[in-house]
Coordinates of C-alpha atoms in Angstrom, one line a residue:
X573 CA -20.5 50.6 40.8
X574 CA -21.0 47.8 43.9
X575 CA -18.2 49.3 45.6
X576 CA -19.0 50.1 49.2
X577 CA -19.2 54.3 49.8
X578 CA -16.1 53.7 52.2
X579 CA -14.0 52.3 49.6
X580 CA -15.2 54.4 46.9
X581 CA -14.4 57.8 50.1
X582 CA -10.9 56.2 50.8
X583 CA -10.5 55.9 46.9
X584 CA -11.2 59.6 46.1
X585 CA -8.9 60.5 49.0
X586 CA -5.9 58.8 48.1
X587 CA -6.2 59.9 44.7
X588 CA -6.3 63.5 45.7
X589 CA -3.6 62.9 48.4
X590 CA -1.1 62.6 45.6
X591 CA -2.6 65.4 43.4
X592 CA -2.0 67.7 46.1
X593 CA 1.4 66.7 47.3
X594 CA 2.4 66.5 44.1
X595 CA 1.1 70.2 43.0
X596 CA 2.8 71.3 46.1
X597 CA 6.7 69.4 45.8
X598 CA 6.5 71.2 42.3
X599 CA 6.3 74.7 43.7
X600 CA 8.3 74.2 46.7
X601 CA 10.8 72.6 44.4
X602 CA 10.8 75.4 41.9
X603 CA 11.1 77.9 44.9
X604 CA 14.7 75.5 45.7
X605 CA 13.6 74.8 48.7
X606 CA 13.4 70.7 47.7
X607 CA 16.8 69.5 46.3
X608 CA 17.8 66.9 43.7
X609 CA 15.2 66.1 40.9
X610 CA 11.5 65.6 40.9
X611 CA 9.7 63.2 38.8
X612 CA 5.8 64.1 39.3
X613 CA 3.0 61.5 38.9
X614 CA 0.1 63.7 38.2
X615 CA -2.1 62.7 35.9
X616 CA -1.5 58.9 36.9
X617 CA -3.2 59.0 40.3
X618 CA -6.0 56.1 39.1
X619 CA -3.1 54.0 38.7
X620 CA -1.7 53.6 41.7
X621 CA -4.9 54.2 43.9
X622 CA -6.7 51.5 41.4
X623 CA -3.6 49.0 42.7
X624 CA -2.6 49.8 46.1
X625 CA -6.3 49.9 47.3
X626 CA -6.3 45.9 47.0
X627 CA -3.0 45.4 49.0
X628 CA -2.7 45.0 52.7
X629 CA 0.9 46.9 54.3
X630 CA 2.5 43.5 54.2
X631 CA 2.1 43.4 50.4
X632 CA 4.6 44.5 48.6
X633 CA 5.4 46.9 45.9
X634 CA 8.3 48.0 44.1
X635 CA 8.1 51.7 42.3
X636 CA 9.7 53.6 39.7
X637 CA 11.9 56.6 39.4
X638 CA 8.1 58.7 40.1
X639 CA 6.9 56.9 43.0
X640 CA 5.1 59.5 45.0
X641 CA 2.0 58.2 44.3
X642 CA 2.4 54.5 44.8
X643 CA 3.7 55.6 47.8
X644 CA 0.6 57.9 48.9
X645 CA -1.2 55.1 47.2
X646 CA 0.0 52.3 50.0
X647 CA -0.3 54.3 52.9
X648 CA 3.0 55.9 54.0
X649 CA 2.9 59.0 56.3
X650 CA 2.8 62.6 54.6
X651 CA 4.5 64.3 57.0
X652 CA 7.6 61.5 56.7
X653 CA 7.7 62.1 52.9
X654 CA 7.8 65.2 52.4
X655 CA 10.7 65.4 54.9
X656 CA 12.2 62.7 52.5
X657 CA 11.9 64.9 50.0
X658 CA 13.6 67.7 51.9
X659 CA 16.3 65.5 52.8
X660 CA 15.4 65.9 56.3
X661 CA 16.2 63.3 59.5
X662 CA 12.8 62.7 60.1
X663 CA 12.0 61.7 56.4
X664 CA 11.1 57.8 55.7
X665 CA 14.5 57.0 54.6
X666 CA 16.3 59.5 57.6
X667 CA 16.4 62.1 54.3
X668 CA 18.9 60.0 52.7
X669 CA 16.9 58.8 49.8
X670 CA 15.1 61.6 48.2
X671 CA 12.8 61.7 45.9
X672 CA 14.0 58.7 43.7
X673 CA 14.8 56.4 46.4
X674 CA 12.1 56.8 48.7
X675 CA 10.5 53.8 50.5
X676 CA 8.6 52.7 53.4
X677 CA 9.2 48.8 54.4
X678 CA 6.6 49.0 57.5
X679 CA 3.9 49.5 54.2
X680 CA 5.3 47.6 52.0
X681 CA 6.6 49.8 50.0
X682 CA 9.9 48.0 48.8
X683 CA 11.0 51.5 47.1
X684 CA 11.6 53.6 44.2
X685 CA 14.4 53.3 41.2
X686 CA 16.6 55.2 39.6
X687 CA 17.2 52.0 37.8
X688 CA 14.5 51.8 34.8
X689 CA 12.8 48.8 35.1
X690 CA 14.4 48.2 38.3
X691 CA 11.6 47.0 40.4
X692 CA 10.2 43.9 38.9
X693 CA 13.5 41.5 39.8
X694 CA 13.3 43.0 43.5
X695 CA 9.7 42.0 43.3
X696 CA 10.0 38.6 42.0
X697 CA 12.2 38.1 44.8
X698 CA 9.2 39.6 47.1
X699 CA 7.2 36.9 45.5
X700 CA 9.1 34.2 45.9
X701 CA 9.3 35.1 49.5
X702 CA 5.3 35.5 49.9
X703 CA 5.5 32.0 47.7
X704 CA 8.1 30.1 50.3
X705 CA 6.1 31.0 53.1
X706 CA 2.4 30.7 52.0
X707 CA 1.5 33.3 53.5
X708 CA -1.3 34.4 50.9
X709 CA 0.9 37.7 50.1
X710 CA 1.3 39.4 46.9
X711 CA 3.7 41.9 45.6
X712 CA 3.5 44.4 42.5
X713 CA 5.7 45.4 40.3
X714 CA 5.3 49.3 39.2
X715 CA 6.9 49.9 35.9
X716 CA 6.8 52.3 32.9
X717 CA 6.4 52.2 28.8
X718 CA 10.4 52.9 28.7
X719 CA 10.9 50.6 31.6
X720 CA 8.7 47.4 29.7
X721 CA 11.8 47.6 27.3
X722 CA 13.8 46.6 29.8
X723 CA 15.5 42.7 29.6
X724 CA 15.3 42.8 33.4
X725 CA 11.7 42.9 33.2
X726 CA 11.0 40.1 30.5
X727 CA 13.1 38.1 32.7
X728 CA 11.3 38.6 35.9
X729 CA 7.9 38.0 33.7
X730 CA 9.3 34.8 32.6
X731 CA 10.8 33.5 35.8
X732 CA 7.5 34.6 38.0
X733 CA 5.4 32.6 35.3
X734 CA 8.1 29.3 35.6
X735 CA 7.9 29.4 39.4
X736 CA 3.9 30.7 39.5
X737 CA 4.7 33.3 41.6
X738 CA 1.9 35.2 43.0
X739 CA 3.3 38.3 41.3
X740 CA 1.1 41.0 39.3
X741 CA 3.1 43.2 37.1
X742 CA 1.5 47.2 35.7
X743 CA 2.8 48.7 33.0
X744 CA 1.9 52.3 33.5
X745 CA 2.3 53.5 30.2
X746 CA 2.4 57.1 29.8
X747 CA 3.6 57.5 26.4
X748 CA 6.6 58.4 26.9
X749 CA 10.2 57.1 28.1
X750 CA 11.9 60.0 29.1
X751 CA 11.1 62.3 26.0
X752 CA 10.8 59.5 23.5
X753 CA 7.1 58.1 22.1
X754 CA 6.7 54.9 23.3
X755 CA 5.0 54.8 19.6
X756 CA 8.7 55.5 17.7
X757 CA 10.5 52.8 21.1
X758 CA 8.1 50.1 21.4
X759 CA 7.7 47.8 19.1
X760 CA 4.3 47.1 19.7
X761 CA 1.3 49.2 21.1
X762 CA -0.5 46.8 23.0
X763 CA 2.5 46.1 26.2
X764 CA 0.3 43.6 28.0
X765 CA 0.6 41.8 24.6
X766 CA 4.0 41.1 25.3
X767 CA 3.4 39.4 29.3
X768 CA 0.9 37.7 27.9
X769 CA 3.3 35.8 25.4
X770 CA 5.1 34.5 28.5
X771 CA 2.0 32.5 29.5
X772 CA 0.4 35.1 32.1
X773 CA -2.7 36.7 32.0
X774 CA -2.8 40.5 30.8
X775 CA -5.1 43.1 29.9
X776 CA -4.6 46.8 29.3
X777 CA -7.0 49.4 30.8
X778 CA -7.9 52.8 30.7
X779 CA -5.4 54.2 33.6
X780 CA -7.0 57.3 33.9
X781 CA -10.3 55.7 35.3
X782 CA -10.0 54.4 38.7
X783 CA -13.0 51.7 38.3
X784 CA -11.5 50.1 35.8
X785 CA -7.5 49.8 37.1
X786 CA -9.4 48.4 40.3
X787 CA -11.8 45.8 38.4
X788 CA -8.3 44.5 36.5
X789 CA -5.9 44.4 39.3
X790 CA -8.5 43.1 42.2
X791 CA -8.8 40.0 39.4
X792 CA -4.8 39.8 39.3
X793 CA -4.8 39.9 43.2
X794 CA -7.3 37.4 43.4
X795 CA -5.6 34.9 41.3
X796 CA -2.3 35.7 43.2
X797 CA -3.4 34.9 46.3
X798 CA -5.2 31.7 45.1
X799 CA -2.1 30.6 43.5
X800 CA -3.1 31.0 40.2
X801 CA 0.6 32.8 39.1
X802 CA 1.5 36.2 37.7
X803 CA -0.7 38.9 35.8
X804 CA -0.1 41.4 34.4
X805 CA -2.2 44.4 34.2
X806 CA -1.3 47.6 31.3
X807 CA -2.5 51.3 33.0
X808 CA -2.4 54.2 29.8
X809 CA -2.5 57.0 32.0
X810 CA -0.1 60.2 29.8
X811 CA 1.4 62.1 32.8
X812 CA 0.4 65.9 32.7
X813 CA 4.1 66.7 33.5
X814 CA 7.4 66.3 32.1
X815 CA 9.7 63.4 32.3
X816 CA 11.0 65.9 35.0
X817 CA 10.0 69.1 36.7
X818 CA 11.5 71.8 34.7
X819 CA 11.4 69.6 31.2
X820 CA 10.4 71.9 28.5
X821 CA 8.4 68.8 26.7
X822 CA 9.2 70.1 23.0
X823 CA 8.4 66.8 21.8
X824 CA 5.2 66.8 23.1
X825 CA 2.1 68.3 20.3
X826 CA 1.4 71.6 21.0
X827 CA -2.0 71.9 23.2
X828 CA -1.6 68.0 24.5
X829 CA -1.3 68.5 27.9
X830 CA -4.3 71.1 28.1
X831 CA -6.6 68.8 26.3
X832 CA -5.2 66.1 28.6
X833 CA -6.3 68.2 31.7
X834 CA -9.7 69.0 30.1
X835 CA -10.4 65.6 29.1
X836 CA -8.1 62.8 30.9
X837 CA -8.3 64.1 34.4
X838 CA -8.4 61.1 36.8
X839 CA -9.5 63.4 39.5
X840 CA -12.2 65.0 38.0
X841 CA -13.3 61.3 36.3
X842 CA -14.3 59.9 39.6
X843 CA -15.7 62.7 40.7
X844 CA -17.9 62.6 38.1
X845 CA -18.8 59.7 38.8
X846 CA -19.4 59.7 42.0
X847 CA -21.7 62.2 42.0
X848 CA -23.8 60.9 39.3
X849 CA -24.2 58.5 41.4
X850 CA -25.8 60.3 44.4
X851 CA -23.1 59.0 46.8
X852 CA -21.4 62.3 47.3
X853 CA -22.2 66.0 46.3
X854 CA -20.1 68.8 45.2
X855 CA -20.1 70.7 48.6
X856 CA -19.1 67.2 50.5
X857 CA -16.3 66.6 47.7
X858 CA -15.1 70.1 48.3
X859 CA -14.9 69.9 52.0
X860 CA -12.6 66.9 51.2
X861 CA -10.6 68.7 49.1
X862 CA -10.3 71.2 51.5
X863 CA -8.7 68.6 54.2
X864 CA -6.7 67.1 52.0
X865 CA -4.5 70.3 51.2
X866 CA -4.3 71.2 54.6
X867 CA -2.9 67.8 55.7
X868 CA -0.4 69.1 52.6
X869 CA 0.0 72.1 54.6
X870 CA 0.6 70.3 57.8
X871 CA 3.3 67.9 56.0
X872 CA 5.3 70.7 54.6
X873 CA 5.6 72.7 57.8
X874 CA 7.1 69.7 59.4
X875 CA 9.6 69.1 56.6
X876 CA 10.7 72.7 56.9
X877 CA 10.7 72.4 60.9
X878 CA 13.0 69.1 60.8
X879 CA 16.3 68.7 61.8
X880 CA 18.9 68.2 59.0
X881 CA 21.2 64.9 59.1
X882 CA 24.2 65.2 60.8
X883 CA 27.5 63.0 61.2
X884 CA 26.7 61.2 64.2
X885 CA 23.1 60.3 61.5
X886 CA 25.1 59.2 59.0
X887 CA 27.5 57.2 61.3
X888 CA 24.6 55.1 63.1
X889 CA 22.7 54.3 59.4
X890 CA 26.3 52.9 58.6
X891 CA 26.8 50.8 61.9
X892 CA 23.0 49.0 61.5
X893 CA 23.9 48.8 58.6
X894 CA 27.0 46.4 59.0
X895 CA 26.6 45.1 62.1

């Protein structure tokens, strides 16, 4: 573990950022008080944390339909999502994207997609940008076990190996595509097999473990920014959810996502570690914790306090947008 104690401090609270906010949008949405769907990324935290924490705000990323996390994970403001989320003016997108089109372009964050394996082409595109201007950018491409199916994605895999764009693709494979195993849908096990066949490098990690997503992807940045091409980098990180809040998961085994929580908890992993280590103890990691739900706290009181959109809202997004 040579990572310095900031890094590994900034790690732990990103990570338990999204945990909280995403605990939280489930009750608040459950209450009715968020509308539309929620797709919740607990359980994946290491993921995106492992990623984003390599990535300056003029990276880029593209997300998925459940991109709270990368979102939390590149830096956006709290208070400005969870007004997104509540459809409010003061929300990132001026409360007119919601939860599965949220996005932040002063961090980067290029946005999440309803489309399934939507964001790799819009990344490619990112890359080829970062590329043109050699300005030593990268961009990511989050997508899912359901979304590596996609023909979009094997064609922006090919396309960012042809042009050696300094692109870095994660598969965060959950084990599920909607409600179907990516066992019975994929037609092979090992998804970074498949990016590799394209002439990129890939490796698939343990997802849930923050260490090593971050060993994988800082080598896939690296080589990025060198101009050394595409990577691709395969996080197995199950989601302790649904497909959606509210999914009864019947075709999940019975006991899975207990033994999940016991045993896979990404939160409780680096904790661990962390304290095995001697760089933090329990009461400092508390205290933390602590913080971090009342910035939650703070961030929901604002959504509820904002103003909803109103005509002359909607008439000014549509005049910047066409002028």
């Amino acid at each position: 573990m040579q990572l310095p104690r900031s890094t590994l401090l900034d790690a732990y609270l990103r990570m338990q950022r999204i945990r909280n906010f995403e605990e939280r949008i489930v009750i608040e949405f459950s209450s009715g008080e968020i509308p539309g769907f929620i797709h919740s990324y607990l359980g994946q935290e290491a993921s995106a944390v492992g990623t984003c924490i390599h990535l300056d705000d003029d990276d880029y990323i593209g997300s998925t339909h459940r991109g709270h996390g990368h979102c939390i994970a590149k830096g956006a403001d709290l208070k400005a999502m969870m007004a997104e989320l509540y459809g409010k003016r003061d929300g990132l997108c001026r409360g007119k994207g919601g939860s599965m089109h949220i996005a932040d372009l002063s961090k980067g964050m290029l946005g999440a997609n309803a489309i399934v394996g939507g964001s790799p082409p819009l990344v490619l595109g990112a890359a080829l940008t970062a590329k043109t201007r050699g300005n030593g950018k990268v961009a990511v491409a989050f997508t899912g076990d359901g979304g590596s199916n996609q023909g979009t994605v094997f064609e922006a895999m090919n396309m960012a190996v042809v042009l050696q764009l300094p692109a870095i693709f994660v598969i965060e494979n959950n084990g599920f595509g909607e409600g179907t195993a990516a066992s019975y849908a994929c037609g092979t096990p090992d998804l970074a097999a498949r990016a590799a066949a394209f002439g990129m490098p890939a490796v698939a990690v343990d997802g849930t473990d923050f260490f090593a997503v971050h060993d994988a992807v800082g080598e896939a940045v690296e080589r990025a920014r060198g101009g050394g091409g595409p990577s691709t980098v395969e996080t197995r990180c199950p989601r302790f959810t649904g497909h959606f809040v509210g999914d009864p998961q019947h075709y999940r085994a019975r006991g899975e996502v207990e033994a999940l929580r016991r045993d896979g908890d990404p939160l409780a992993l680096i904790r661990r570690r962390l304290i095995e280590a001697g760089l933090f103890d329990v009461e400092q990691f508390d205290a933390l914790d602590r913080d971090v739900a009342a910035e939650i706290d703070d961030a929901v009181a604002f959504a509820r306090a904002a103003p909803i959109p109103d005509e002359a809202d909607l008439m000014a997004d549509v005049y910047i947008a066409y002028r």
